[in-house]
Coordinates of C-alpha atoms in Angstrom, one line a residue:
M207 CA 27.4 -13.4 39.8
K208 CA 26.4 -12.8 43.4
R209 CA 26.7 -9.4 44.9
K210 CA 25.5 -7.7 48.1
L211 CA 23.8 -4.6 49.4
I212 CA 25.1 -3.2 52.7
L213 CA 23.1 -0.7 54.6
E214 CA 24.6 1.8 57.1
D215 CA 22.8 0.0 60.0
G216 CA 24.9 -3.1 59.2
T217 CA 22.1 -5.1 57.4
V218 CA 23.4 -7.2 54.5
F219 CA 21.4 -8.5 51.6
I220 CA 22.8 -11.0 49.1
G221 CA 21.5 -11.1 45.6
T222 CA 22.3 -11.7 41.9
S223 CA 24.0 -9.0 39.8
F224 CA 22.5 -7.5 36.7
G225 CA 23.1 -4.3 34.8
G226 CA 26.5 -2.6 35.3
N227 CA 29.2 -4.4 37.3
K228 CA 30.5 -1.6 39.5
D229 CA 30.5 -0.6 43.2
N230 CA 28.2 2.3 44.1
M231 CA 27.0 4.1 47.2
G232 CA 23.8 6.1 47.5
E233 CA 20.7 6.8 49.5
V234 CA 18.5 3.7 49.5
V235 CA 14.8 4.5 48.9
F236 CA 11.8 2.5 47.8
N237 CA 9.2 3.1 45.0
T238 CA 5.8 1.4 45.2
S239 CA 4.7 1.7 41.6
M240 CA 3.6 -1.4 39.7
T241 CA 4.7 0.2 36.4
G242 CA 6.9 3.2 35.4
Y243 CA 10.3 1.8 36.3
Q244 CA 11.8 3.4 33.2
E245 CA 10.5 6.9 34.2
A246 CA 11.7 6.4 37.8
I247 CA 15.2 5.3 36.7
S248 CA 15.5 8.3 34.3
D249 CA 13.9 10.9 36.7
P250 CA 16.6 13.6 37.5
S251 CA 14.9 14.0 41.0
N252 CA 16.4 10.6 41.9
Y253 CA 20.0 11.8 41.6
G254 CA 22.3 9.8 43.9
Q255 CA 19.7 7.3 45.0
I256 CA 19.6 3.5 44.9
L257 CA 16.1 2.7 43.9
T258 CA 14.3 -0.3 45.5
F259 CA 11.1 -1.4 43.6
S260 CA 8.7 -3.0 46.0
Y261 CA 6.6 -4.5 43.2
P262 CA 8.0 -8.1 42.8
L263 CA 8.6 -8.2 39.1
I264 CA 10.4 -5.4 37.3
G265 CA 11.4 -5.1 33.6
N266 CA 8.6 -7.2 32.2
Y267 CA 7.8 -4.7 29.4
G268 CA 11.4 -3.7 28.8
I269 CA 12.7 -0.2 27.9
N270 CA 11.4 1.9 25.0
R271 CA 12.4 5.1 23.3
D272 CA 9.4 7.2 24.4
D273 CA 9.2 7.1 28.2
F274 CA 12.5 8.6 29.3
E275 CA 12.4 11.6 31.6
S276 CA 16.0 12.5 30.9
I277 CA 18.8 11.5 28.5
Q278 CA 21.2 10.4 31.1
P279 CA 20.0 8.6 34.3
V280 CA 21.6 9.8 37.5
I281 CA 20.7 7.0 40.0
K282 CA 23.3 4.9 41.7
G283 CA 21.6 1.5 41.5
V284 CA 18.5 -0.6 41.2
I285 CA 17.2 -3.3 43.6
V286 CA 14.5 -5.7 42.7
K287 CA 13.0 -9.0 43.8
E288 CA 12.9 -10.4 40.2
V289 CA 14.1 -8.9 37.0
A290 CA 12.5 -10.0 33.7
D291 CA 15.0 -11.4 31.3
Y292 CA 12.7 -11.6 28.3
P293 CA 10.4 -8.6 28.3
S294 CA 7.3 -8.6 26.1
N295 CA 5.8 -5.4 24.7
W296 CA 5.3 -4.0 21.2
R297 CA 7.3 -0.9 22.2
N298 CA 10.2 -2.8 23.7
N299 CA 13.7 -1.9 22.5
M300 CA 15.9 -3.6 25.1
S301 CA 15.7 -5.3 28.4
L302 CA 16.2 -3.5 31.7
D303 CA 19.5 -5.5 32.2
E304 CA 20.7 -4.3 28.8
Y305 CA 19.8 -0.7 29.5
L306 CA 21.6 -0.7 32.9
K307 CA 24.6 -2.3 31.4
L308 CA 24.6 0.4 28.7
K309 CA 24.5 3.1 31.4
N310 CA 26.8 1.2 33.8
I311 CA 24.3 1.3 36.6
P312 CA 24.5 -1.7 39.0
G313 CA 21.5 -3.8 39.8
I314 CA 20.7 -6.6 42.3
A315 CA 17.9 -9.1 41.9
G316 CA 16.8 -11.8 44.3
I317 CA 16.6 -9.4 47.2
D318 CA 13.7 -9.6 49.7
T319 CA 12.4 -6.2 48.7
R320 CA 9.4 -6.5 51.1
M321 CA 11.8 -6.9 54.1
L322 CA 14.0 -4.0 52.8
T323 CA 11.0 -1.7 52.3
R324 CA 9.7 -2.4 55.8
L325 CA 13.2 -1.8 57.2
I326 CA 13.3 1.6 55.4
R327 CA 9.8 2.5 56.6
D328 CA 10.9 1.6 60.2
K329 CA 14.3 3.3 60.3
G330 CA 14.0 5.8 57.5
T331 CA 16.1 6.2 54.3
M332 CA 19.6 5.0 54.8
K333 CA 22.9 5.1 53.0
G334 CA 23.8 1.9 51.2
A335 CA 26.5 0.3 49.1
I336 CA 26.3 -2.2 46.2
C337 CA 29.5 -4.2 46.1
N338 CA 31.1 -7.6 45.5
L339 CA 30.9 -10.5 48.0
D340 CA 34.6 -10.4 48.7
E341 CA 34.4 -6.9 50.1
E342 CA 34.7 -6.9 53.9
D343 CA 31.5 -5.6 55.5
E344 CA 33.3 -3.6 58.2
V345 CA 35.4 -1.8 55.5
V346 CA 32.3 -0.9 53.5
L347 CA 30.4 0.2 56.6
A348 CA 33.3 2.5 57.5
K349 CA 33.2 4.0 54.0
L350 CA 29.4 4.5 54.3
K351 CA 29.7 6.3 57.6
A352 CA 32.5 8.5 56.3
I353 CA 30.9 9.4 53.0
T354 CA 29.1 12.8 52.6
F355 CA 26.9 13.2 49.6
P356 CA 27.2 16.4 47.5
V357 CA 25.0 19.4 48.3
D358 CA 24.9 20.7 44.7
E359 CA 22.5 18.1 43.5
V360 CA 20.6 20.5 41.3
K361 CA 23.8 21.7 39.6
Q362 CA 24.5 18.1 38.7
V363 CA 21.3 17.6 36.7
A364 CA 20.1 21.0 35.5
A365 CA 20.8 22.5 32.1
T366 CA 23.8 24.8 31.8
K367 CA 22.4 26.8 28.9
P368 CA 18.9 27.9 27.8
Y369 CA 17.2 25.8 25.2
P370 CA 13.8 26.0 23.4
S371 CA 10.9 23.5 23.2
P372 CA 9.1 25.4 20.4
G373 CA 5.4 26.0 20.1
R374 CA 3.1 28.8 18.9
G375 CA 1.1 29.5 22.0
K376 CA 1.8 31.0 25.4
N377 CA 5.4 32.0 26.1
V378 CA 6.4 29.9 29.1
V379 CA 9.8 29.9 30.8
V380 CA 10.7 26.7 32.7
V381 CA 13.3 27.2 35.4
D382 CA 15.3 23.9 35.3
F383 CA 16.1 22.4 38.7
G384 CA 16.1 18.9 37.1
V385 CA 13.1 19.1 34.8
K386 CA 11.4 15.9 33.6
H387 CA 10.6 15.6 29.9
G388 CA 7.0 14.8 30.8
I389 CA 6.6 18.4 32.1
L390 CA 7.8 19.8 28.7
R391 CA 5.5 17.4 26.9
E392 CA 2.4 18.6 28.8
L393 CA 3.2 22.2 28.1
T394 CA 3.8 21.6 24.4
K395 CA 0.6 19.6 24.2
R396 CA -1.1 22.8 25.3
G397 CA 0.6 24.8 22.5
C398 CA 3.1 26.6 24.8
D399 CA 6.2 28.1 23.3
V400 CA 8.7 26.9 26.0
T401 CA 12.1 28.1 26.9
V402 CA 14.1 26.1 29.5
V403 CA 16.6 28.1 31.5
P404 CA 19.2 27.0 34.1
Y405 CA 18.2 27.3 37.7
N406 CA 20.7 30.0 38.4
T407 CA 19.6 32.3 35.6
P408 CA 19.4 35.9 36.8
V409 CA 15.8 37.1 37.2
E410 CA 16.6 40.0 34.8
E411 CA 17.4 37.6 32.0
I412 CA 14.2 35.6 32.7
C413 CA 12.1 38.8 32.6
A414 CA 13.9 39.8 29.3
L415 CA 12.3 36.7 27.7
S416 CA 8.9 38.4 28.3
P417 CA 7.3 35.2 29.7
D418 CA 3.5 34.9 29.9
G419 CA 4.2 32.5 32.8
V420 CA 7.0 30.8 34.6
L421 CA 7.2 27.2 35.8
L422 CA 9.5 26.1 38.5
S423 CA 10.5 22.5 37.8
N424 CA 11.0 19.4 39.9
G425 CA 14.5 18.4 41.0
P426 CA 16.6 16.5 43.5
G427 CA 17.8 17.0 47.0
N428 CA 17.3 19.5 49.8
P429 CA 15.7 22.7 48.7
M430 CA 17.9 24.6 51.2
H431 CA 20.8 23.8 48.9
V432 CA 19.4 26.1 46.2
E433 CA 18.3 28.9 48.5
E434 CA 19.6 31.5 46.0
A435 CA 16.5 30.7 43.9
T436 CA 14.1 32.2 46.5
A437 CA 15.0 35.8 45.7
M438 CA 14.2 35.1 42.0
I439 CA 10.9 33.5 42.9
R440 CA 9.8 36.5 45.0
V441 CA 10.4 38.8 42.1
L442 CA 8.7 36.7 39.5
Q443 CA 5.6 35.9 41.5
E444 CA 4.7 39.6 41.4
K445 CA 5.1 39.9 37.7
V446 CA 3.7 36.8 36.0
P447 CA 1.7 33.7 36.8
L448 CA 4.0 31.2 38.6
F449 CA 3.6 27.4 38.8
G450 CA 5.9 25.2 41.0
I451 CA 6.2 21.4 40.8
G452 CA 8.1 19.2 43.3
L453 CA 11.3 21.0 44.3
G454 CA 9.8 24.0 42.7
H455 CA 6.9 23.7 45.1
Q456 CA 9.2 23.6 48.1
L457 CA 11.2 26.6 46.8
F458 CA 8.0 28.6 46.3
A459 CA 7.1 27.9 49.9
I460 CA 10.5 28.9 51.2
A461 CA 10.4 32.1 49.2
N462 CA 7.2 33.0 51.0
G463 CA 8.4 32.3 54.5
C464 CA 7.8 28.6 55.0
T465 CA 10.2 25.9 56.1
V466 CA 10.8 22.5 54.6
E467 CA 11.8 19.3 56.4
K468 CA 13.1 15.9 55.4
M469 CA 10.5 13.1 55.5
K470 CA 11.3 9.8 57.2
F471 CA 11.1 7.8 54.0
G472 CA 9.3 10.0 51.5
H473 CA 6.6 9.3 49.0
R474 CA 7.7 7.5 45.8
G475 CA 5.2 5.8 43.6
S476 CA 1.9 6.2 41.8
S477 CA -1.8 6.2 42.9
Y478 CA -1.2 8.3 46.0
P479 CA -4.6 9.8 46.9
V480 CA -4.7 13.6 47.3
K481 CA -7.6 15.8 48.3
D482 CA -8.3 19.1 46.5
L483 CA -9.5 21.2 49.5
K484 CA -11.4 23.6 47.3
T485 CA -13.6 21.1 45.5
G486 CA -13.4 18.2 47.9
K487 CA -12.5 16.0 45.0
I488 CA -10.0 13.1 45.5
I489 CA -7.3 12.7 42.8
F490 CA -4.8 9.9 42.4
T491 CA -1.2 11.2 41.9
S492 CA 2.3 10.1 41.0
Q493 CA 4.8 11.2 43.7
N494 CA 8.5 11.3 44.2
H495 CA 9.7 13.4 47.1
G496 CA 11.7 13.1 50.2
Y497 CA 11.0 16.6 51.6
E498 CA 7.8 18.3 52.6
V499 CA 6.6 21.8 53.5
K500 CA 6.2 22.0 57.3
E501 CA 2.6 22.8 58.0
S502 CA 3.1 24.9 61.1
S503 CA 5.4 27.3 59.1
I504 CA 2.5 28.4 56.8
D505 CA 0.8 30.4 59.5
G506 CA 1.6 34.1 59.0
T507 CA 2.6 33.7 55.4
P508 CA 0.6 34.8 52.3
L509 CA 0.1 31.1 51.3
S510 CA -3.0 28.9 51.6
I511 CA -3.1 25.1 51.5
T512 CA -5.0 23.8 48.4
H513 CA -4.1 20.0 48.4
R514 CA -3.5 17.5 51.1
A515 CA -2.2 13.9 50.9
L516 CA -4.7 11.4 52.4
N517 CA -1.8 9.0 53.3
G518 CA -0.1 10.9 56.1
G519 CA -1.7 14.3 55.7
S520 CA 1.4 16.1 54.1
I521 CA 0.8 19.3 52.1
E522 CA 0.5 18.6 48.4
G523 CA -0.5 22.0 47.1
I524 CA -0.4 25.7 48.0
E525 CA -1.3 29.0 46.5
H526 CA -0.5 32.7 47.0
R527 CA -3.4 34.8 48.3
D528 CA -2.2 38.0 46.5
Y529 CA -0.5 36.8 43.3
L530 CA -1.3 34.4 40.5
A531 CA 1.1 31.8 41.9
F532 CA 0.6 28.2 43.1
S533 CA 2.4 24.9 43.4
V534 CA 1.9 21.2 43.8
Q535 CA 4.2 18.6 45.5
Y536 CA 3.1 15.7 43.4
Q537 CA 4.0 15.0 39.7
P538 CA 1.2 16.4 37.7
E539 CA 2.8 15.3 34.4
S540 CA 1.8 11.7 35.4
S541 CA 5.1 10.2 34.3
P542 CA 4.4 7.5 35.3
G543 CA 0.6 7.6 35.9
S544 CA -1.8 8.5 37.5
E545 CA -3.5 10.8 35.0
D546 CA -5.6 12.9 37.4
G547 CA -3.0 15.4 38.3
K548 CA -2.7 16.9 34.7
I549 CA -5.5 19.3 35.4
V550 CA -3.2 21.7 37.1
F551 CA -1.4 22.4 33.8
D552 CA -4.8 23.6 32.6
R553 CA -5.1 25.8 35.6
F554 CA -1.7 27.3 34.9
I555 CA -2.8 28.2 31.3
Q556 CA -6.0 29.7 32.7
L557 CA -4.0 31.9 35.0
I558 CA -1.9 33.1 32.1
I559 CA -5.0 34.0 30.1
K560 CA -6.5 35.8 33.2
N561 CA -3.3 37.8 33.6
Q562 CA -3.2 38.7 30.0
G563 CA -6.8 40.0 30.2
K564 CA -5.8 42.2 33.2
V565 CA -2.8 43.6 31.3
E566 CA -5.0 44.3 28.2
N567 CA -7.7 46.0 30.3
H568 CA -5.1 48.1 32.1
A569 CA -3.6 49.2 28.8

């Protein structure tokens, strides 16, 4: 069945329907990864978005049980050049089409994704609608112009109650703004005893858990929509080692006096080169963000820049000069690849050990 994608600038693409057969509206963005479509589709940071995959064939290794980043995907649609009808991989459990049907997420294949990606790069991310061919373009455009997306994105994806990811090592509290399962996997690999708490948990309750360290997770949307988290961050960074990822990175920056701005089309994909300014080493990273810390706002704050993207120069890492607190903009859990970024989890554990040594010496 033929369906269409209508962008808010009036551009119309005609393609073939797959996945769920429903109309949806969302922010149209593009992802440049060759692999990792399952992780991107299930990433809570993609709440409310229609994902365009620029790689020409998507779904060729199917969907498996191990690579989900959340239980329930929260995207609004998938756009591809070609979808694989018969995936081949030893871990394959179902096709991409079958999975999107199961979750009632609409997809369109046969779209010129190269043209669409270039359009987004030129004009920036835009609102878009997936709908049937018989829908009048003018009517859909009017709806697109009138629609306002929710500002409680984090509330829509974060846990509502604390839950454990047990281990027998360092006691780490993860503040959930839309946490990816890959982050929890990396912490448990390092023997951490993890407790995940909702993003709006009072700081007194977090401290009552006696954490050895606190991780601020990734999440969707504008960080200014969760500004209440900044007061919590200012208290915690003085008490225990603090590590922010993605949205957690942006909130850490805001809590220390920086400002954050929306990017024209964001960074979404794998193998983004990032330079570690301390060592001079280049690492390849997985990224998924539409906002960035404004560099001019760092002057006069207690923060220093530690990592910078080589494509565009955006800030990819910062640290506090007085406290054991740091953050990265990229996805260090490498879900999907690249693997280089995982070293910052080791740095987090090292800071916890360093802080415990200070406490013991003080005692």
